[in-house]
PDB file of C-alpha atoms in Angstrom:
ATOM      1  CA  UNK A 646       0.139   0.152  -0.037  1.00 53.00           C
ATOM      2  CA  UNK A 647       2.611   2.407   0.811  1.00 55.00           C
ATOM      3  CA  UNK A 648       4.046   1.785  -2.638  1.00 54.00           C
ATOM      4  CA  UNK A 649       0.708   2.645  -4.306  1.00 55.00           C
ATOM      5  CA  UNK A 650       0.455   5.867  -2.199  1.00 53.00           C
ATOM      6  CA  UNK A 651       3.843   6.876  -2.928  1.00 53.00           C
ATOM      7  CA  UNK A 652       3.296   6.429  -6.668  1.00 56.00           C
ATOM      8  CA  UNK A 653       0.007   8.424  -6.278  1.00 55.00           C
ATOM      9  CA  UNK A 654       1.782  11.137  -4.366  1.00 53.00           C
ATOM     10  CA  UNK A 655       4.608  11.409  -7.129  1.00 54.00           C
ATOM     11  CA  UNK A 656       2.054  11.518  -9.875  1.00 53.00           C
ATOM     12  CA  UNK A 657       0.016  14.184  -8.161  1.00 50.00           C
ATOM     13  CA  UNK A 658       3.278  15.977  -7.362  1.00 50.00           C
ATOM     14  CA  UNK A 659       4.223  15.687 -10.918  1.00 54.00           C
ATOM     15  CA  UNK A 660       0.942  17.137 -12.074  1.00 55.00           C
ATOM     16  CA  UNK A 661       1.254  20.129  -9.398  1.00 56.00           C
ATOM     17  CA  UNK A 662       4.742  20.719 -10.649  1.00 67.00           C
ATOM     18  CA  UNK A 663       3.588  20.811 -14.255  1.00 62.00           C
ATOM     19  CA  UNK A 664       0.312  22.673 -13.363  1.00 62.00           C
ATOM     20  CA  UNK A 665       2.457  25.150 -11.067  1.00 65.00           C
ATOM     21  CA  UNK A 666       4.793  25.741 -13.866  1.00 70.00           C
ATOM     22  CA  UNK A 667       2.093  26.401 -16.334  1.00 61.00           C
ATOM     23  CA  UNK A 668       0.459  28.612 -13.876  1.00 60.00           C
ATOM     24  CA  UNK A 669       3.674  30.386 -13.366  1.00 67.00           C
ATOM     25  CA  UNK A 670       4.348  30.673 -17.189  1.00 61.00           C
ATOM     26  CA  UNK A 671       0.899  31.977 -17.508  1.00 60.00           C
ATOM     27  CA  UNK A 672       1.281  34.883 -14.891  1.00 61.00           C
ATOM     28  CA  UNK A 673       4.676  35.856 -16.273  1.00 63.00           C
ATOM     29  CA  UNK A 674       3.239  35.992 -19.852  1.00 60.00           C
ATOM     30  CA  UNK A 675       0.067  38.150 -18.629  1.00 60.00           C
ATOM     31  CA  UNK A 676       2.749  40.615 -16.611  1.00 60.00           C
ATOM     32  CA  UNK A 677       4.838  40.850 -19.929  1.00 60.00           C
ATOM     33  CA  UNK A 678       1.747  41.535 -21.994  1.00 59.00           C
ATOM     34  CA  UNK A 679       0.570  44.187 -19.319  1.00 62.00           C
ATOM     35  CA  UNK A 680       3.761  45.803 -19.266  1.00 63.00           C
ATOM     36  CA  UNK A 681       4.351  45.884 -22.850  1.00 59.00           C
ATOM     37  CA  UNK A 682       0.874  47.328 -23.547  1.00 52.00           C
ATOM     38  CA  UNK A 683       1.554  50.037 -20.957  1.00 52.00           C
ATOM     39  CA  UNK A 684       4.729  50.946 -22.683  1.00 52.00           C
ATOM     40  CA  UNK A 685       2.825  51.146 -25.941  1.00 58.00           C
ATOM     41  CA  UNK A 686       0.243  53.370 -24.494  1.00 62.00           C
ATOM     42  CA  UNK A 687       2.948  55.664 -23.061  1.00 65.00           C
ATOM     43  CA  UNK A 688       4.872  55.614 -26.325  1.00 67.00           C
ATOM     44  CA  UNK A 689       1.664  56.457 -28.202  1.00 70.00           C
ATOM     45  CA  UNK A 690       0.773  59.235 -25.636  1.00 71.00           C
ATOM     46  CA  UNK A 691       4.470  60.534 -25.937  1.00 71.00           C
ATOM     47  CA  UNK A 692       4.231  60.396 -29.648  1.00 72.00           C
ATOM     48  CA  UNK A 693       0.739  62.237 -29.927  1.00 74.00           C
ATOM     49  CA  UNK A 694       2.124  64.827 -27.595  1.00 75.00           C
ATOM     50  CA  UNK A 695       5.223  65.316 -29.680  1.00 73.00           C
ATOM     51  CA  UNK A 696       3.045  65.560 -32.953  1.00 72.00           C
ATOM     52  CA  UNK A 697       0.617  68.041 -31.223  1.00 78.00           C
ATOM     53  CA  UNK A 698       3.657  70.214 -30.148  1.00 75.00           C
ATOM     54  CA  UNK A 699       5.164  69.959 -33.733  1.00 73.00           C
ATOM     55  CA  UNK A 700       1.758  70.921 -35.260  1.00 75.00           C
ATOM     56  CA  UNK A 701       1.139  73.737 -32.704  1.00 79.00           C
ATOM     57  CA  UNK A 702       4.775  75.077 -33.652  1.00 74.00           C
ATOM     58  CA  UNK A 703       4.177  74.824 -37.393  1.00 72.00           C
ATOM     59  CA  UNK A 704       0.741  76.686 -36.824  1.00 75.00           C
ATOM     60  CA  UNK A 705       2.408  79.324 -34.865  1.00 79.00           C
ATOM     61  CA  UNK A 706       5.192  79.822 -37.612  1.00 75.00           C
ATOM     62  CA  UNK A 707       2.548  79.851 -40.273  1.00 74.00           C
ATOM     63  CA  UNK A 708       0.674  82.479 -38.452  1.00 74.00           C
ATOM     64  CA  UNK A 709       3.703  84.613 -38.161  1.00 73.00           C
ATOM     65  CA  UNK A 710       4.547  84.136 -41.764  1.00 71.00           C
ATOM     66  CA  UNK A 711       0.926  85.193 -42.628  1.00 71.00           C
ATOM     67  CA  UNK A 712       0.943  88.064 -40.310  1.00 70.00           C
ATOM     68  CA  UNK A 713       4.174  89.390 -41.848  1.00 74.00           C
ATOM     69  CA  UNK A 714       2.945  88.744 -45.365  1.00 69.00           C
ATOM     70  CA  UNK A 715      -0.373  90.679 -44.405  1.00 69.00           C
ATOM     71  CA  UNK A 716       1.622  93.354 -42.761  1.00 72.00           C
ATOM     72  CA  UNK A 717       3.872  93.772 -45.952  1.00 81.00           C
ATOM     73  CA  UNK A 718       0.559  93.619 -48.258  1.00 83.00           C
ATOM     74  CA  UNK A 719      -1.068  96.250 -46.016  1.00 84.00           C
ATOM     75  CA  UNK A 720       2.064  98.457 -46.260  1.00 89.00           C
ATOM     76  CA  UNK A 721       2.060  98.123 -50.095  1.00 91.00           C
ATOM     77  CA  UNK A 722      -1.638  99.192 -50.055  1.00 88.00           C
ATOM     78  CA  UNK A 723      -1.062 102.069 -47.847  1.00 89.00           C
ATOM     79  CA  UNK A 724       1.955 103.137 -50.140  1.00 91.00           C
ATOM     80  CA  UNK A 725      -0.268 102.998 -53.078  1.00 89.00           C
ATOM     81  CA  UNK A 726      -2.843 105.016 -51.446  1.00 90.00           C
ATOM     82  CA  UNK A 727      -0.364 107.646 -50.457  1.00 90.00           C
ATOM     83  CA  UNK A 728       1.019 107.828 -53.951  1.00 91.00           C
ATOM     84  CA  UNK A 729      -2.416 108.525 -55.537  1.00 92.00           C
ATOM     85  CA  UNK A 730      -3.634 110.882 -52.639  1.00 91.00           C
ATOM     86  CA  UNK A 731      -7.111 111.493 -51.532  1.00 94.00           C
ATOM     87  CA  UNK A 732      -8.474 114.155 -53.775  1.00 96.00           C
ATOM     88  CA  UNK A 733     -10.413 113.397 -56.944  1.00 96.00           C
ATOM     89  CA  UNK A 734     -10.779 116.176 -59.556  1.00 96.00           C
ATOM     90  CA  UNK A 735     -13.644 116.611 -61.703  1.00 95.00           C
ATOM     91  CA  UNK A 736     -14.356 118.621 -64.968  1.00 95.00           C
ATOM     92  CA  UNK A 737     -16.435 121.814 -65.109  1.00 94.00           C
ATOM     93  CA  UNK A 738     -19.999 121.317 -64.186  1.00 94.00           C
ATOM     94  CA  UNK A 739     -19.683 117.563 -64.322  1.00 95.00           C
ATOM     95  CA  UNK A 740     -20.007 114.753 -61.620  1.00 95.00           C
ATOM     96  CA  UNK A 741     -18.293 112.089 -63.909  1.00 96.00           C
ATOM     97  CA  UNK A 742     -15.171 110.327 -62.552  1.00 96.00           C
ATOM     98  CA  UNK A 743     -12.216 110.788 -64.702  1.00 95.00           C
ATOM     99  CA  UNK A 744      -9.964 107.935 -65.414  1.00 95.00           C
ATOM    100  CA  UNK A 745      -7.273 109.354 -63.071  1.00 94.00           C
ATOM    101  CA  UNK A 746      -9.853 109.418 -60.251  1.00 95.00           C
ATOM    102  CA  UNK A 747     -10.866 105.811 -61.006  1.00 95.00           C
ATOM    103  CA  UNK A 748      -7.300 104.599 -60.853  1.00 94.00           C
ATOM    104  CA  UNK A 749      -6.861 106.558 -57.423  1.00 95.00           C
ATOM    105  CA  UNK A 750     -10.018 105.146 -56.039  1.00 96.00           C
ATOM    106  CA  UNK A 751      -9.220 101.631 -56.883  1.00 96.00           C
ATOM    107  CA  UNK A 752      -5.972 101.855 -54.685  1.00 95.00           C
ATOM    108  CA  UNK A 753      -8.426 103.154 -51.903  1.00 95.00           C
ATOM    109  CA  UNK A 754     -10.821 100.518 -52.505  1.00 96.00           C
ATOM    110  CA  UNK A 755      -8.181  97.936 -52.270  1.00 94.00           C
ATOM    111  CA  UNK A 756      -7.054  99.220 -48.773  1.00 94.00           C
ATOM    112  CA  UNK A 757     -10.521  99.356 -47.642  1.00 95.00           C
ATOM    113  CA  UNK A 758     -11.249  95.656 -48.263  1.00 94.00           C
ATOM    114  CA  UNK A 759      -8.615  94.846 -45.876  1.00 92.00           C
ATOM    115  CA  UNK A 760     -10.089  96.664 -42.857  1.00 93.00           C
ATOM    116  CA  UNK A 761     -13.431  98.022 -41.567  1.00 94.00           C
ATOM    117  CA  UNK A 762     -12.718 101.706 -41.630  1.00 94.00           C
ATOM    118  CA  UNK A 763     -15.246 104.145 -42.498  1.00 96.00           C
ATOM    119  CA  UNK A 764     -14.686 107.066 -44.755  1.00 97.00           C
ATOM    120  CA  UNK A 765     -16.244 110.442 -45.343  1.00 97.00           C
ATOM    121  CA  UNK A 766     -16.639 111.924 -49.044  1.00 97.00           C
ATOM    122  CA  UNK A 767     -16.597 115.686 -49.152  1.00 97.00           C
ATOM    123  CA  UNK A 768     -17.857 117.102 -52.544  1.00 97.00           C
ATOM    124  CA  UNK A 769     -16.769 120.707 -53.522  1.00 97.00           C
ATOM    125  CA  UNK A 770     -17.127 122.991 -56.441  1.00 96.00           C
ATOM    126  CA  UNK A 771     -15.629 126.142 -57.843  1.00 94.00           C
ATOM    127  CA  UNK A 772     -17.255 129.357 -57.252  1.00 93.00           C
ATOM    128  CA  UNK A 773     -19.230 129.577 -60.422  1.00 93.00           C
ATOM    129  CA  UNK A 774     -23.050 128.992 -60.213  1.00 92.00           C
ATOM    130  CA  UNK A 775     -25.354 129.667 -57.304  1.00 95.00           C
ATOM    131  CA  UNK A 776     -24.723 128.524 -54.025  1.00 95.00           C
ATOM    132  CA  UNK A 777     -27.656 125.968 -54.130  1.00 96.00           C
ATOM    133  CA  UNK A 778     -26.523 124.553 -57.460  1.00 96.00           C
ATOM    134  CA  UNK A 779     -23.075 124.292 -56.158  1.00 96.00           C
ATOM    135  CA  UNK A 780     -24.331 122.340 -53.095  1.00 97.00           C
ATOM    136  CA  UNK A 781     -26.286 119.932 -55.090  1.00 97.00           C
ATOM    137  CA  UNK A 782     -23.312 119.434 -57.707  1.00 97.00           C
ATOM    138  CA  UNK A 783     -21.040 118.917 -54.746  1.00 96.00           C
ATOM    139  CA  UNK A 784     -23.389 116.131 -53.402  1.00 97.00           C
ATOM    140  CA  UNK A 785     -23.803 114.598 -56.887  1.00 97.00           C
ATOM    141  CA  UNK A 786     -19.663 114.372 -57.007  1.00 97.00           C
ATOM    142  CA  UNK A 787     -19.413 112.887 -53.734  1.00 97.00           C
ATOM    143  CA  UNK A 788     -22.313 110.416 -54.511  1.00 97.00           C
ATOM    144  CA  UNK A 789     -20.594 109.256 -57.709  1.00 97.00           C
ATOM    145  CA  UNK A 790     -17.489 108.579 -55.818  1.00 97.00           C
ATOM    146  CA  UNK A 791     -19.574 106.644 -53.310  1.00 97.00           C
ATOM    147  CA  UNK A 792     -21.453 104.837 -55.892  1.00 97.00           C
ATOM    148  CA  UNK A 793     -18.046 103.760 -57.548  1.00 97.00           C
ATOM    149  CA  UNK A 794     -16.779 102.369 -54.233  1.00 97.00           C
ATOM    150  CA  UNK A 795     -20.050 100.408 -53.378  1.00 97.00           C
ATOM    151  CA  UNK A 796     -20.143  98.852 -56.849  1.00 97.00           C
ATOM    152  CA  UNK A 797     -16.487  97.691 -56.231  1.00 96.00           C
ATOM    153  CA  UNK A 798     -17.170  96.070 -52.977  1.00 94.00           C
ATOM    154  CA  UNK A 799     -17.279  98.677 -50.305  1.00 96.00           C
ATOM    155  CA  UNK A 800     -20.405  98.504 -48.091  1.00 96.00           C
ATOM    156  CA  UNK A 801     -22.358 101.732 -48.147  1.00 95.00           C
ATOM    157  CA  UNK A 802     -22.715 102.001 -44.409  1.00 97.00           C
ATOM    158  CA  UNK A 803     -19.122 102.590 -44.229  1.00 96.00           C
ATOM    159  CA  UNK A 804     -19.285 105.637 -46.594  1.00 97.00           C
ATOM    160  CA  UNK A 805     -20.692 109.126 -45.411  1.00 97.00           C
ATOM    161  CA  UNK A 806     -21.099 111.817 -48.017  1.00 97.00           C
ATOM    162  CA  UNK A 807     -21.228 115.590 -47.639  1.00 97.00           C
ATOM    163  CA  UNK A 808     -21.342 118.501 -49.917  1.00 96.00           C
ATOM    164  CA  UNK A 809     -19.627 121.969 -49.093  1.00 96.00           C
ATOM    165  CA  UNK A 810     -20.394 123.509 -52.472  1.00 94.00           C
ATOM    166  CA  UNK A 811     -18.283 126.412 -52.934  1.00 93.00           C
ATOM    167  CA  UNK A 812     -17.650 127.063 -49.261  1.00 94.00           C
ATOM    168  CA  UNK A 813     -14.340 125.700 -48.806  1.00 93.00           C
ATOM    169  CA  UNK A 814     -12.141 126.295 -51.716  1.00 93.00           C
ATOM    170  CA  UNK A 815      -8.481 125.206 -51.711  1.00 94.00           C
ATOM    171  CA  UNK A 816      -7.435 127.933 -54.432  1.00 89.00           C
ATOM    172  CA  UNK A 817      -8.746 131.418 -54.135  1.00 91.00           C
ATOM    173  CA  UNK A 818      -9.170 133.626 -57.166  1.00 85.00           C
ATOM    174  CA  UNK A 819     -10.670 133.826 -60.430  1.00 86.00           C
ATOM    175  CA  UNK A 820      -9.270 131.689 -63.387  1.00 89.00           C
ATOM    176  CA  UNK A 821      -9.249 128.075 -64.593  1.00 91.00           C
ATOM    177  CA  UNK A 822      -6.279 127.217 -62.747  1.00 90.00           C
ATOM    178  CA  UNK A 823      -8.066 127.987 -59.345  1.00 92.00           C
ATOM    179  CA  UNK A 824     -11.334 126.714 -60.271  1.00 93.00           C
ATOM    180  CA  UNK A 825      -9.829 123.271 -61.395  1.00 93.00           C
ATOM    181  CA  UNK A 826      -8.376 122.802 -58.104  1.00 94.00           C
ATOM    182  CA  UNK A 827     -11.795 123.558 -56.197  1.00 95.00           C
ATOM    183  CA  UNK A 828     -13.854 121.053 -58.490  1.00 95.00           C
ATOM    184  CA  UNK A 829     -12.940 117.937 -56.329  1.00 97.00           C
ATOM    185  CA  UNK A 830     -14.091 115.143 -53.810  1.00 97.00           C
ATOM    186  CA  UNK A 831     -11.977 114.632 -50.749  1.00 96.00           C
ATOM    187  CA  UNK A 832     -11.827 111.204 -49.217  1.00 95.00           C
ATOM    188  CA  UNK A 833     -11.341 111.385 -45.366  1.00 93.00           C
TER     189      UNK A 833
END
């Protein structure tokens, strides 16, 4: 009997040893899997953070380049406006825009498209004609400039028109040289 018990104990011990080894191997494998997946998660998180930081840095550089380009473009537009001036001249008894005035207005319109600034158009005439007629002519001239600006994309609520008629001349005296300087619309 004792031999049978010893044999059974050996067989049971053998099974326990194999079962224990299998169980130990299973725990070790599970531990390795758990550790490796944590490292992968950490690596993924680190890679995502690095990618986000790189994207943010690239966006900041792009924004700085865009701001510099916009500033440069804005400066070019301001230089063009300064070159053409803000006074638009008209022929005698006329409210039709001259080609030079249209070219100058195009520069102003390009600049106004980049901001929300409002402008005032002041219509003026020479001293010939009645006061009432000149007030109406100054208004027609200011409205002609306003209409040109509106047709070219500037909102009408940003434009105020005023007529001073013959009341605010730039050049005093009689003669075409003086009168031609007074037939104008000023953009302010």
